[in-house]
Amino acid sequence: MSKLRGYEWIIGPGKALDTTKFFLVATELFGNGRSSSPSNTPDPLHGPRFPIITIRDNGVSTFIETD
């Protein structure tokens, strides 16, 4: 299992999103700093050259992952 920092309070055995009862797929949004973002993407797309990302892009990518 991959580790998403910051969600330990809600994800895990006996918690609201109980991993012993549910199969969870948790994604990070593009541009949030923990996935691909302008600050952590290597050249040639670093900084201002990073593609414009919209909420729609994040929704579509999540849909594609789960379809």
Tab-separated table of N, CA and C in Angstrom:
chain	number	residue	atom	x	y	z
A	1	MET	N	0.842	-1.181	0.000
A	1	MET	CA	0.000	0.000	0.000
A	1	MET	C	0.885	1.240	0.000
A	2	SER	N	0.533	2.171	-0.813
A	2	SER	CA	1.233	3.447	-0.839
A	2	SER	C	0.839	4.256	0.388
A	3	LYS	N	1.698	5.122	0.812
A	3	LYS	CA	1.435	5.914	2.016
A	3	LYS	C	1.098	7.350	1.640
A	4	LEU	N	-0.124	7.761	1.927
A	4	LEU	CA	-0.530	9.152	1.725
A	4	LEU	C	-0.400	9.866	3.061
A	5	ARG	N	0.565	10.737	3.175
A	5	ARG	CA	0.767	11.469	4.425
A	5	ARG	C	-0.385	12.450	4.654
A	6	GLY	N	-0.830	12.519	5.886
A	6	GLY	CA	-1.873	13.471	6.239
A	6	GLY	C	-3.261	12.863	6.333
A	7	TYR	N	-3.389	11.605	5.951
A	7	TYR	CA	-4.704	10.963	5.972
A	7	TYR	C	-4.791	9.845	7.009
A	8	GLU	N	-3.762	9.706	7.839
A	8	GLU	CA	-3.730	8.620	8.817
A	8	GLU	C	-4.907	8.670	9.781
A	9	TRP	N	-5.435	9.849	10.033
A	9	TRP	CA	-6.526	10.012	10.993
A	9	TRP	C	-7.847	9.439	10.488
A	10	ILE	N	-7.974	9.232	9.180
A	10	ILE	CA	-9.252	8.783	8.621
A	10	ILE	C	-9.152	7.462	7.853
A	11	ILE	N	-7.944	7.085	7.416
A	11	ILE	CA	-7.771	5.862	6.628
A	11	ILE	C	-7.005	4.830	7.438
A	12	GLY	N	-7.597	3.630	7.572
A	12	GLY	CA	-6.923	2.535	8.257
A	12	GLY	C	-7.917	1.639	8.964
A	13	PRO	N	-7.441	0.520	9.483
A	13	PRO	CA	-8.319	-0.412	10.189
A	13	PRO	C	-9.050	0.263	11.354
A	14	GLY	N	-10.381	0.113	11.388
A	14	GLY	CA	-11.198	0.662	12.457
A	14	GLY	C	-11.510	2.143	12.337
A	15	LYS	N	-11.033	2.790	11.276
A	15	LYS	CA	-11.292	4.221	11.089
A	15	LYS	C	-12.433	4.411	10.096
A	16	ALA	N	-12.806	5.654	9.832
A	16	ALA	CA	-13.944	5.946	8.946
A	16	ALA	C	-13.797	5.271	7.587
A	17	LEU	N	-12.622	5.309	7.006
A	17	LEU	CA	-12.348	4.599	5.751
A	17	LEU	C	-11.536	3.362	6.116
A	18	ASP	N	-12.256	2.339	6.561
A	18	ASP	CA	-11.668	1.122	7.122
A	18	ASP	C	-11.108	0.231	6.017
A	19	THR	N	-9.792	0.078	6.000
A	19	THR	CA	-9.137	-0.708	4.951
A	19	THR	C	-9.321	-2.211	5.126
A	20	THR	N	-9.915	-2.640	6.241
A	20	THR	CA	-10.239	-4.066	6.368
A	20	THR	C	-11.609	-4.368	5.771
A	21	LYS	N	-12.391	-3.322	5.492
A	21	LYS	CA	-13.721	-3.492	4.909
A	21	LYS	C	-13.814	-2.991	3.474
A	22	PHE	N	-12.983	-2.018	3.121
A	22	PHE	CA	-13.066	-1.378	1.808
A	22	PHE	C	-11.727	-1.417	1.089
A	23	PHE	N	-11.783	-1.496	-0.240
A	23	PHE	CA	-10.597	-1.324	-1.078
A	23	PHE	C	-10.575	0.141	-1.478
A	24	LEU	N	-9.576	0.859	-1.052
A	24	LEU	CA	-9.520	2.302	-1.285
A	24	LEU	C	-8.528	2.648	-2.385
A	25	VAL	N	-8.927	3.589	-3.204
A	25	VAL	CA	-8.029	4.184	-4.188
A	25	VAL	C	-8.032	5.676	-3.888
A	26	ALA	N	-6.923	6.172	-3.393
A	26	ALA	CA	-6.807	7.592	-3.054
A	26	ALA	C	-5.793	8.229	-3.993
A	27	THR	N	-6.171	9.333	-4.578
A	27	THR	CA	-5.279	10.009	-5.518
A	27	THR	C	-4.957	11.409	-5.020
A	28	GLU	N	-3.850	11.916	-5.468
A	28	GLU	CA	-3.479	13.304	-5.199
A	28	GLU	C	-3.816	14.114	-6.441
A	29	LEU	N	-4.218	15.342	-6.255
A	29	LEU	CA	-4.562	16.197	-7.384
A	29	LEU	C	-3.307	16.741	-8.051
A	30	PHE	N	-3.348	16.871	-9.377
A	30	PHE	CA	-2.249	17.516	-10.086
A	30	PHE	C	-2.081	18.932	-9.560
A	31	GLY	N	-0.858	19.341	-9.365
A	31	GLY	CA	-0.577	20.705	-8.948
A	31	GLY	C	-0.655	20.949	-7.458
A	32	ASN	N	-0.883	19.904	-6.649
A	32	ASN	CA	-1.036	20.124	-5.211
A	32	ASN	C	0.280	20.128	-4.445
A	33	GLY	N	1.386	19.864	-5.111
A	33	GLY	CA	2.680	19.873	-4.439
A	33	GLY	C	3.159	18.510	-4.006
A	34	ARG	N	2.256	17.537	-3.891
A	34	ARG	CA	2.672	16.180	-3.542
A	34	ARG	C	2.593	15.256	-4.746
A	35	SER	N	2.007	15.736	-5.819
A	35	SER	CA	2.030	14.980	-7.074
A	35	SER	C	2.839	15.827	-8.043
A	36	SER	N	2.461	15.859	-9.281
A	36	SER	CA	3.141	16.730	-10.243
A	36	SER	C	2.708	18.168	-10.013
A	37	SER	N	3.659	19.044	-9.882
A	37	SER	CA	3.363	20.468	-9.714
A	37	SER	C	4.504	21.281	-10.312
A	38	PRO	N	4.290	22.576	-10.518
A	38	PRO	CA	5.346	23.401	-11.107
A	38	PRO	C	6.645	23.376	-10.307
A	39	SER	N	6.549	23.235	-8.995
A	39	SER	CA	7.751	23.304	-8.158
A	39	SER	C	8.559	22.013	-8.104
A	40	ASN	N	7.956	20.866	-8.432
A	40	ASN	CA	8.711	19.615	-8.320
A	40	ASN	C	8.859	18.861	-9.636
A	41	THR	N	8.494	19.465	-10.734
A	41	THR	CA	8.624	18.834	-12.044
A	41	THR	C	9.956	19.260	-12.662
A	42	PRO	N	10.746	18.290	-13.139
A	42	PRO	CA	12.045	18.644	-13.727
A	42	PRO	C	11.890	19.365	-15.063
A	43	ASP	N	12.967	20.017	-15.483
A	43	ASP	CA	12.981	20.648	-16.807
A	43	ASP	C	12.692	19.603	-17.867
A	44	PRO	N	12.041	19.917	-18.934
A	44	PRO	CA	11.767	21.254	-19.437
A	44	PRO	C	10.436	21.842	-18.972
A	45	LEU	N	9.687	21.164	-18.087
A	45	LEU	CA	8.358	21.664	-17.693
A	45	LEU	C	8.335	22.268	-16.292
A	46	HIS	N	9.495	22.620	-15.751
A	46	HIS	CA	9.577	23.192	-14.405
A	46	HIS	C	9.057	24.635	-14.395
A	47	GLY	N	8.458	25.017	-13.288
A	47	GLY	CA	8.037	26.407	-13.079
A	47	GLY	C	6.978	26.886	-14.053
A	48	PRO	N	7.210	28.042	-14.685
A	48	PRO	CA	6.176	28.634	-15.541
A	48	PRO	C	5.891	27.829	-16.806
A	49	ARG	N	6.741	26.870	-17.125
A	49	ARG	CA	6.496	26.041	-18.313
A	49	ARG	C	5.602	24.833	-17.997
A	50	PHE	N	5.208	24.697	-16.727
A	50	PHE	CA	4.318	23.600	-16.332
A	50	PHE	C	2.958	23.795	-17.006
A	51	PRO	N	2.366	22.716	-17.524
A	51	PRO	CA	1.065	22.858	-18.208
A	51	PRO	C	-0.023	23.412	-17.281
A	52	ILE	N	-0.954	24.140	-17.858
A	52	ILE	CA	-2.114	24.638	-17.111
A	52	ILE	C	-2.977	23.427	-16.740
A	53	ILE	N	-3.313	23.300	-15.460
A	53	ILE	CA	-4.120	22.183	-14.956
A	53	ILE	C	-5.416	22.755	-14.388
A	54	THR	N	-6.533	22.111	-14.692
A	54	THR	CA	-7.831	22.564	-14.184
A	54	THR	C	-8.449	21.510	-13.268
A	55	ILE	N	-9.466	21.906	-12.544
A	55	ILE	CA	-10.218	20.952	-11.722
A	55	ILE	C	-10.785	19.849	-12.611
A	56	ARG	N	-11.224	20.220	-13.799
A	56	ARG	CA	-11.748	19.225	-14.745
A	56	ARG	C	-10.685	18.173	-15.065
A	57	ASP	N	-9.442	18.593	-15.284
A	57	ASP	CA	-8.361	17.644	-15.562
A	57	ASP	C	-8.227	16.629	-14.429
A	58	ASN	N	-8.292	17.108	-13.190
A	58	ASN	CA	-8.194	16.210	-12.041
A	58	ASN	C	-9.382	15.255	-11.982
A	59	GLY	N	-10.569	15.759	-12.248
A	59	GLY	CA	-11.756	14.897	-12.252
A	59	GLY	C	-11.696	13.844	-13.340
A	60	VAL	N	-11.293	14.249	-14.535
A	60	VAL	CA	-11.199	13.305	-15.654
A	60	VAL	C	-10.149	12.242	-15.362
A	61	SER	N	-8.998	12.634	-14.830
A	61	SER	CA	-7.953	11.642	-14.560
A	61	SER	C	-8.387	10.651	-13.485
A	62	THR	N	-9.111	11.118	-12.477
A	62	THR	CA	-9.622	10.212	-11.446
A	62	THR	C	-10.658	9.264	-12.035
A	63	PHE	N	-11.526	9.765	-12.893
A	63	PHE	CA	-12.523	8.918	-13.551
A	63	PHE	C	-11.840	7.841	-14.390
A	64	ILE	N	-10.828	8.226	-15.159
A	64	ILE	CA	-10.118	7.268	-16.014
A	64	ILE	C	-9.455	6.186	-15.168
A	65	GLU	N	-8.880	6.561	-14.023
A	65	GLU	CA	-8.235	5.584	-13.147
A	65	GLU	C	-9.215	4.546	-12.620
A	66	THR	N	-10.445	4.951	-12.378
A	66	THR	CA	-11.410	4.050	-11.742
A	66	THR	C	-12.376	3.393	-12.710
A	67	ASP	N	-12.308	3.764	-13.977
A	67	ASP	CA	-13.228	3.199	-14.966
A	67	ASP	C	-12.778	1.814	-15.400
